[in-house]
């Protein structure tokens, strides 16, 4: 069964510095990867979706996927205090009826 | 902008009671889901419905039952709640249920079982 692990568990970064979050998965046939953000008491907001190896940028958010290494990362450029939230990595397969397997999340805090 | 609406936002109840959560999506999607998020923020799928038909039913206790009147609504009923049912329940929808599709999530219903 697919396992998705995120690191670090929590991360504190100064405003303006790059924030980097990691996600590893166990099934190399996975082909859909998304990063979500969850502010407390709010729903999940999708940040970046990536389906092939390489890089995908959405505004200040960039995802890097390396399926050979079973690794997908999220980099946040010039983070602001409003980016403080829990970031969730989600992995699925195209045949799997929208069933997402989530990592346990990284709690990101941005210091002013 | 929210297009998946869940009620209530919070619910506090006692062990053994029955609870029911509602979810409605206004996106015209065919597929809806229920996910459970535990105290450690881990999200796991419980059910998915496509056009009122059950598609995915993960291993959840039988006291959980989804109910769909039409493709825009997917409710969740829990008969005789247990302490371990305390969690946030998130409803989501996607266009057809294909694995490439983005899921749109509601804000969640937080259940506390005393």
PDB file of C-alpha atoms in Angstrom:
ATOM      1  CA  UNK A   1       0.000   0.000   0.000  1.00  0.00           C
ATOM      2  CA  UNK A   2       1.192   3.486  -0.884  1.00  0.00           C
ATOM      3  CA  UNK A   3       2.993   5.283   1.935  1.00  0.00           C
ATOM      4  CA  UNK A   4       3.575   9.021   1.858  1.00  0.00           C
ATOM      5  CA  UNK A   5       5.986  10.614   4.314  1.00  0.00           C
ATOM      6  CA  UNK A   6       6.691  14.309   4.772  1.00  0.00           C
ATOM      7  CA  UNK A   7       9.660  16.046   6.342  1.00  0.00           C
ATOM      8  CA  UNK A   8      10.331  17.979   8.366  1.00  0.00           C
ATOM      9  CA  UNK A   9       7.420  17.689  10.760  1.00  0.00           C
ATOM     10  CA  UNK A  10       7.687  21.398  11.481  1.00  0.00           C
ATOM     11  CA  UNK A  11       9.724  24.201  10.014  1.00  0.00           C
ATOM     12  CA  UNK A  12      10.336  27.820  11.004  1.00  0.00           C
ATOM     13  CA  UNK A  13      11.675  30.187   8.380  1.00  0.00           C
ATOM     14  CA  UNK A  14      12.285  33.917   8.408  1.00  0.00           C
ATOM     15  CA  UNK A  15      10.141  36.079   6.190  1.00  0.00           C
ATOM     16  CA  UNK A  16      11.731  36.376   2.763  1.00  0.00           C
ATOM     17  CA  UNK A  17      13.929  33.270   3.044  1.00  0.00           C
ATOM     18  CA  UNK A  18      13.191  30.206   0.916  1.00  0.00           C
ATOM     19  CA  UNK A  19      11.107  27.464   2.571  1.00  0.00           C
ATOM     20  CA  UNK A  20      11.645  23.882   1.362  1.00  0.00           C
ATOM     21  CA  UNK A  21       9.374  20.962   2.202  1.00  0.00           C
ATOM     22  CA  UNK A  22       9.916  17.308   1.310  1.00  0.00           C
ATOM     23  CA  UNK A  23       7.678  14.366   0.504  1.00  0.00           C
ATOM     24  CA  UNK A  24       8.603  10.770  -0.274  1.00  0.00           C
ATOM     25  CA  UNK A  25       6.261   8.099  -1.592  1.00  0.00           C
ATOM     26  CA  UNK A  26       6.590   4.346  -1.889  1.00  0.00           C
ATOM     27  CA  UNK A  27       4.860   3.496  -5.186  1.00  0.00           C
ATOM     28  CA  UNK A  28       6.946   4.506  -8.198  1.00  0.00           C
ATOM     29  CA  UNK A  29       3.954   4.114 -10.544  1.00  0.00           C
ATOM     30  CA  UNK A  30       2.234   7.098  -8.907  1.00  0.00           C
ATOM     31  CA  UNK A  31       1.688   9.853 -11.406  1.00  0.00           C
ATOM     32  CA  UNK A  32      -0.325  12.591  -9.713  1.00  0.00           C
ATOM     33  CA  UNK A  33       1.151  14.802  -7.022  1.00  0.00           C
ATOM     34  CA  UNK A  34      -0.361  17.813  -5.334  1.00  0.00           C
ATOM     35  CA  UNK A  35       0.635  20.133  -2.575  1.00  0.00           C
ATOM     36  CA  UNK A  36      -2.177  21.483  -0.416  1.00  0.00           C
ATOM     37  CA  UNK A  37      -2.145  24.152   2.256  1.00  0.00           C
ATOM     38  CA  UNK A  38      -4.427  24.122   5.286  1.00  0.00           C
ATOM     39  CA  UNK A  39      -4.872  27.129   7.506  1.00  0.00           C
ATOM     40  CA  UNK A  40      -6.455  26.333  10.866  1.00  0.00           C
ATOM     41  CA  UNK A  41     -10.236  25.993  10.688  1.00  0.00           C
ATOM     42  CA  UNK A  42     -10.184  26.265   6.910  1.00  0.00           C
ATOM     43  CA  UNK A  43     -10.398  23.848   4.035  1.00  0.00           C
ATOM     44  CA  UNK A  44      -7.569  22.625   1.869  1.00  0.00           C
ATOM     45  CA  UNK A  45      -6.235  24.929  -0.802  1.00  0.00           C
ATOM     46  CA  UNK A  46      -4.334  23.341  -3.685  1.00  0.00           C
ATOM     47  CA  UNK A  47      -1.054  25.103  -4.421  1.00  0.00           C
ATOM     48  CA  UNK A  48       0.659  23.096  -7.152  1.00  0.00           C
ATOM     49  CA  UNK A  49      -0.204  19.984  -9.158  1.00  0.00           C
ATOM     50  CA  UNK A  50       2.571  18.089 -10.939  1.00  0.00           C
ATOM     51  CA  UNK A  51       2.270  14.996 -13.137  1.00  0.00           C
ATOM     52  CA  UNK A  52       5.722  14.494 -14.714  1.00  0.00           C
ATOM     53  CA  UNK A  53       9.323  14.678 -13.592  1.00  0.00           C
ATOM     54  CA  UNK A  54      10.806  18.124 -13.387  1.00  0.00           C
ATOM     55  CA  UNK A  55       9.576  21.409 -12.088  1.00  0.00           C
ATOM     56  CA  UNK A  56       6.187  23.143 -11.964  1.00  0.00           C
ATOM     57  CA  UNK A  57       5.780  26.711 -10.808  1.00  0.00           C
ATOM     58  CA  UNK A  58       2.592  28.407  -9.605  1.00  0.00           C
ATOM     59  CA  UNK A  59       3.389  31.932  -8.455  1.00  0.00           C
ATOM     60  CA  UNK A  60       5.725  31.725  -5.443  1.00  0.00           C
ATOM     61  CA  UNK A  61       5.254  27.952  -5.160  1.00  0.00           C
ATOM     62  CA  UNK A  62       7.455  25.501  -7.090  1.00  0.00           C
ATOM     63  CA  UNK A  63       7.171  21.721  -7.004  1.00  0.00           C
ATOM     64  CA  UNK A  64      10.014  19.417  -8.028  1.00  0.00           C
ATOM     65  CA  UNK A  65       9.246  15.802  -8.880  1.00  0.00           C
ATOM     66  CA  UNK A  66      11.777  12.989  -9.197  1.00  0.00           C
ATOM     67  CA  UNK A  67       9.917   9.712  -9.511  1.00  0.00           C
ATOM     68  CA  UNK A  68      13.095   7.633  -9.741  1.00  0.00           C
ATOM     69  CA  UNK A  69      13.986   8.900  -6.262  1.00  0.00           C
ATOM     70  CA  UNK A  70      10.351   8.669  -5.083  1.00  0.00           C
ATOM     71  CA  UNK A  71      10.550  12.313  -4.065  1.00  0.00           C
ATOM     72  CA  UNK A  72       8.532  15.455  -4.565  1.00  0.00           C
ATOM     73  CA  UNK A  73       9.356  18.774  -2.929  1.00  0.00           C
ATOM     74  CA  UNK A  74       7.741  22.161  -2.509  1.00  0.00           C
ATOM     75  CA  UNK A  75       9.694  25.403  -2.429  1.00  0.00           C
ATOM     76  CA  UNK A  76       8.117  28.644  -1.327  1.00  0.00           C
ATOM     77  CA  UNK A  77       9.843  31.780  -2.541  1.00  0.00           C
ATOM     78  CA  UNK A  78       9.713  34.908  -0.343  1.00  0.00           C
ATOM     79  CA  UNK A  79       7.385  33.414   2.264  1.00  0.00           C
ATOM     80  CA  UNK A  80       5.204  35.745   4.285  1.00  0.00           C
ATOM     81  CA  UNK A  81       3.626  35.334   7.731  1.00  0.00           C
ATOM     82  CA  UNK A  82       0.297  34.589   5.987  1.00  0.00           C
ATOM     83  CA  UNK A  83       1.939  31.457   4.529  1.00  0.00           C
ATOM     84  CA  UNK A  84       2.094  29.968   8.035  1.00  0.00           C
ATOM     85  CA  UNK A  85      -0.038  26.823   7.801  1.00  0.00           C
ATOM     86  CA  UNK A  86       0.109  23.044   7.522  1.00  0.00           C
ATOM     87  CA  UNK A  87       1.317  21.859   4.107  1.00  0.00           C
ATOM     88  CA  UNK A  88       0.099  18.490   2.887  1.00  0.00           C
ATOM     89  CA  UNK A  89       1.529  16.344   0.115  1.00  0.00           C
ATOM     90  CA  UNK A  90      -1.015  14.175  -1.719  1.00  0.00           C
ATOM     91  CA  UNK A  91      -0.251  11.337  -4.130  1.00  0.00           C
ATOM     92  CA  UNK A  92      -2.587   9.393  -6.396  1.00  0.00           C
ATOM     93  CA  UNK A  93      -2.658   7.289  -9.527  1.00  0.00           C
ATOM     94  CA  UNK A  94      -4.595   8.102 -12.660  1.00  0.00           C
ATOM     95  CA  UNK A  95      -6.641   4.919 -12.455  1.00  0.00           C
ATOM     96  CA  UNK A  96      -7.474   5.276  -8.795  1.00  0.00           C
ATOM     97  CA  UNK A  97     -10.762   7.160  -8.881  1.00  0.00           C
ATOM     98  CA  UNK A  98      -9.483  10.312  -7.222  1.00  0.00           C
ATOM     99  CA  UNK A  99      -8.301   8.510  -4.106  1.00  0.00           C
ATOM    100  CA  UNK A 100      -5.583  10.675  -2.595  1.00  0.00           C
ATOM    101  CA  UNK A 101      -2.983   9.348  -0.169  1.00  0.00           C
ATOM    102  CA  UNK A 102      -1.801  12.176   2.076  1.00  0.00           C
ATOM    103  CA  UNK A 103       1.363  12.695   4.040  1.00  0.00           C
ATOM    104  CA  UNK A 104       1.097  13.690   7.676  1.00  0.00           C
ATOM    105  CA  UNK A 105       1.881  17.322   6.917  1.00  0.00           C
ATOM    106  CA  UNK A 106       4.574  19.886   7.665  1.00  0.00           C
ATOM    107  CA  UNK A 107       3.693  22.749   9.964  1.00  0.00           C
ATOM    108  CA  UNK A 108       5.327  25.852   8.537  1.00  0.00           C
ATOM    109  CA  UNK A 109       5.808  29.008  10.596  1.00  0.00           C
ATOM    110  CA  UNK A 110       7.084  32.213   9.006  1.00  0.00           C
ATOM    111  CA  UNK A 111       8.777  34.659  11.387  1.00  0.00           C
ATOM    112  CA  UNK A 112       8.397  38.366  10.562  1.00  0.00           C
TER     113      UNK A 112
ATOM    114  CA  UNK B   1     -14.040  30.910  -3.215  1.00  0.00           C
ATOM    115  CA  UNK B   2     -15.831  28.086  -1.400  1.00  0.00           C
ATOM    116  CA  UNK B   3     -17.987  25.822  -3.521  1.00  0.00           C
ATOM    117  CA  UNK B   4     -18.145  22.815  -1.206  1.00  0.00           C
ATOM    118  CA  UNK B   5     -20.292  23.571   1.812  1.00  0.00           C
ATOM    119  CA  UNK B   6     -20.315  21.562   5.000  1.00  0.00           C
ATOM    120  CA  UNK B   7     -22.581  21.802   8.021  1.00  0.00           C
ATOM    121  CA  UNK B   8     -22.192  21.986  10.912  1.00  0.00           C
ATOM    122  CA  UNK B   9     -18.736  23.515  11.459  1.00  0.00           C
ATOM    123  CA  UNK B  10     -18.466  21.915  14.893  1.00  0.00           C
ATOM    124  CA  UNK B  11     -20.361  19.257  16.781  1.00  0.00           C
ATOM    125  CA  UNK B  12     -19.926  18.063  20.346  1.00  0.00           C
ATOM    126  CA  UNK B  13     -21.687  14.906  21.414  1.00  0.00           C
ATOM    127  CA  UNK B  14     -21.493  12.011  23.813  1.00  0.00           C
ATOM    128  CA  UNK B  15     -20.482   8.415  23.256  1.00  0.00           C
ATOM    129  CA  UNK B  16     -23.310   6.362  21.809  1.00  0.00           C
ATOM    130  CA  UNK B  17     -25.183   9.206  20.151  1.00  0.00           C
ATOM    131  CA  UNK B  18     -25.963   9.418  16.441  1.00  0.00           C
ATOM    132  CA  UNK B  19     -24.662  12.323  14.383  1.00  0.00           C
ATOM    133  CA  UNK B  20     -25.141  13.415  10.814  1.00  0.00           C
ATOM    134  CA  UNK B  21     -23.033  15.779   8.714  1.00  0.00           C
ATOM    135  CA  UNK B  22     -24.116  17.451   5.517  1.00  0.00           C
ATOM    136  CA  UNK B  23     -22.173  18.325   2.400  1.00  0.00           C
ATOM    137  CA  UNK B  24     -23.244  20.097  -0.748  1.00  0.00           C
ATOM    138  CA  UNK B  25     -21.220  21.116  -3.792  1.00  0.00           C
ATOM    139  CA  UNK B  26     -22.243  23.737  -6.327  1.00  0.00           C
ATOM    140  CA  UNK B  27     -19.625  22.890  -8.947  1.00  0.00           C
ATOM    141  CA  UNK B  28     -21.729  20.446 -10.941  1.00  0.00           C
ATOM    142  CA  UNK B  29     -19.219  17.675 -10.196  1.00  0.00           C
ATOM    143  CA  UNK B  30     -20.136  14.003 -10.488  1.00  0.00           C
ATOM    144  CA  UNK B  31     -17.950  12.662  -7.669  1.00  0.00           C
ATOM    145  CA  UNK B  32     -17.916  13.445  -3.972  1.00  0.00           C
ATOM    146  CA  UNK B  33     -15.737  12.177  -1.118  1.00  0.00           C
ATOM    147  CA  UNK B  34     -15.489  12.013   2.632  1.00  0.00           C
ATOM    148  CA  UNK B  35     -12.053  12.205   4.244  1.00  0.00           C
ATOM    149  CA  UNK B  36     -11.214  11.937   7.936  1.00  0.00           C
ATOM    150  CA  UNK B  37      -8.415  14.044   9.439  1.00  0.00           C
ATOM    151  CA  UNK B  38      -7.136  12.850  12.794  1.00  0.00           C
ATOM    152  CA  UNK B  39      -5.525  14.865  15.584  1.00  0.00           C
ATOM    153  CA  UNK B  40      -2.118  14.459  13.919  1.00  0.00           C
ATOM    154  CA  UNK B  41      -3.471  16.059  10.731  1.00  0.00           C
ATOM    155  CA  UNK B  42      -3.339  12.806   8.783  1.00  0.00           C
ATOM    156  CA  UNK B  43      -6.069  12.691   6.124  1.00  0.00           C
ATOM    157  CA  UNK B  44      -7.532   9.391   4.996  1.00  0.00           C
ATOM    158  CA  UNK B  45     -10.265   8.708   2.490  1.00  0.00           C
ATOM    159  CA  UNK B  46     -13.414   7.068   3.817  1.00  0.00           C
ATOM    160  CA  UNK B  47     -15.847   6.994   0.898  1.00  0.00           C
ATOM    161  CA  UNK B  48     -16.358   8.275  -2.607  1.00  0.00           C
ATOM    162  CA  UNK B  49     -19.572   8.464  -4.599  1.00  0.00           C
ATOM    163  CA  UNK B  50     -19.950   8.972  -8.329  1.00  0.00           C
ATOM    164  CA  UNK B  51     -23.372  10.177  -9.402  1.00  0.00           C
ATOM    165  CA  UNK B  52     -25.024   8.733  -6.277  1.00  0.00           C
ATOM    166  CA  UNK B  53     -23.201   5.383  -6.563  1.00  0.00           C
ATOM    167  CA  UNK B  54     -20.655   4.189  -4.023  1.00  0.00           C
ATOM    168  CA  UNK B  55     -17.257   3.818  -5.703  1.00  0.00           C
ATOM    169  CA  UNK B  56     -14.719   3.665  -2.886  1.00  0.00           C
ATOM    170  CA  UNK B  57     -15.410   2.301   0.553  1.00  0.00           C
ATOM    171  CA  UNK B  58     -12.284   2.121   2.633  1.00  0.00           C
ATOM    172  CA  UNK B  59     -12.144  -0.005   5.729  1.00  0.00           C
ATOM    173  CA  UNK B  60     -14.195   2.064   8.124  1.00  0.00           C
ATOM    174  CA  UNK B  61     -16.381   0.835  10.985  1.00  0.00           C
ATOM    175  CA  UNK B  62     -19.910  -0.104  10.006  1.00  0.00           C
ATOM    176  CA  UNK B  63     -21.340   2.662  12.173  1.00  0.00           C
ATOM    177  CA  UNK B  64     -20.307   5.080   9.398  1.00  0.00           C
ATOM    178  CA  UNK B  65     -22.727   5.321   6.478  1.00  0.00           C
ATOM    179  CA  UNK B  66     -22.693   7.799   3.597  1.00  0.00           C
ATOM    180  CA  UNK B  67     -25.976   8.980   2.123  1.00  0.00           C
ATOM    181  CA  UNK B  68     -26.444  10.599  -1.269  1.00  0.00           C
ATOM    182  CA  UNK B  69     -29.757  12.007  -2.498  1.00  0.00           C
ATOM    183  CA  UNK B  70     -28.291  13.446  -5.693  1.00  0.00           C
ATOM    184  CA  UNK B  71     -24.860  14.046  -7.109  1.00  0.00           C
ATOM    185  CA  UNK B  72     -24.584  17.453  -5.419  1.00  0.00           C
ATOM    186  CA  UNK B  73     -25.111  16.120  -1.901  1.00  0.00           C
ATOM    187  CA  UNK B  74     -23.222  13.576   0.155  1.00  0.00           C
ATOM    188  CA  UNK B  75     -24.038  13.285   3.840  1.00  0.00           C
ATOM    189  CA  UNK B  76     -22.289  11.207   6.478  1.00  0.00           C
ATOM    190  CA  UNK B  77     -24.085   9.509   9.320  1.00  0.00           C
ATOM    191  CA  UNK B  78     -22.378   7.976  12.331  1.00  0.00           C
ATOM    192  CA  UNK B  79     -24.497   5.679  14.459  1.00  0.00           C
ATOM    193  CA  UNK B  80     -23.376   5.334  18.063  1.00  0.00           C
ATOM    194  CA  UNK B  81     -20.227   7.471  18.030  1.00  0.00           C
ATOM    195  CA  UNK B  82     -17.045   6.333  19.784  1.00  0.00           C
ATOM    196  CA  UNK B  83     -14.256   8.493  21.302  1.00  0.00           C
ATOM    197  CA  UNK B  84     -11.930   7.618  18.410  1.00  0.00           C
ATOM    198  CA  UNK B  85     -14.403   9.242  16.013  1.00  0.00           C
ATOM    199  CA  UNK B  86     -13.261  12.649  17.270  1.00  0.00           C
ATOM    200  CA  UNK B  87     -11.702  14.214  14.182  1.00  0.00           C
ATOM    201  CA  UNK B  88     -12.276  16.686  11.397  1.00  0.00           C
ATOM    202  CA  UNK B  89     -14.394  15.301   8.576  1.00  0.00           C
ATOM    203  CA  UNK B  90     -13.683  16.856   5.198  1.00  0.00           C
ATOM    204  CA  UNK B  91     -15.976  16.609   2.216  1.00  0.00           C
ATOM    205  CA  UNK B  92     -14.608  17.049  -1.307  1.00  0.00           C
ATOM    206  CA  UNK B  93     -15.723  16.848  -4.911  1.00  0.00           C
ATOM    207  CA  UNK B  94     -14.130  16.367  -8.311  1.00  0.00           C
ATOM    208  CA  UNK B  95     -15.432  16.554 -11.849  1.00  0.00           C
ATOM    209  CA  UNK B  96     -15.698  12.872 -12.789  1.00  0.00           C
ATOM    210  CA  UNK B  97     -13.549  11.055 -10.223  1.00  0.00           C
ATOM    211  CA  UNK B  98     -10.576  10.514 -12.515  1.00  0.00           C
ATOM    212  CA  UNK B  99      -7.213  10.219 -10.786  1.00  0.00           C
ATOM    213  CA  UNK B 100      -5.799  13.272 -12.563  1.00  0.00           C
ATOM    214  CA  UNK B 101      -8.480  15.580 -11.280  1.00  0.00           C
ATOM    215  CA  UNK B 102      -8.165  18.193  -8.625  1.00  0.00           C
ATOM    216  CA  UNK B 103     -10.301  17.740  -5.523  1.00  0.00           C
ATOM    217  CA  UNK B 104     -12.122  20.723  -4.070  1.00  0.00           C
ATOM    218  CA  UNK B 105     -12.484  20.533  -0.300  1.00  0.00           C
ATOM    219  CA  UNK B 106     -14.963  21.999   2.142  1.00  0.00           C
ATOM    220  CA  UNK B 107     -13.869  23.611   5.409  1.00  0.00           C
ATOM    221  CA  UNK B 108     -14.584  20.510   7.427  1.00  0.00           C
ATOM    222  CA  UNK B 109     -16.778  19.489  10.340  1.00  0.00           C
ATOM    223  CA  UNK B 110     -14.960  19.076  13.635  1.00  0.00           C
ATOM    224  CA  UNK B 111     -16.474  16.331  15.777  1.00  0.00           C
ATOM    225  CA  UNK B 112     -15.694  16.048  19.466  1.00  0.00           C
ATOM    226  CA  UNK B 113     -16.927  12.950  21.285  1.00  0.00           C
ATOM    227  CA  UNK B 114     -16.990  13.252  25.066  1.00  0.00           C
TER     228      UNK B 114
END
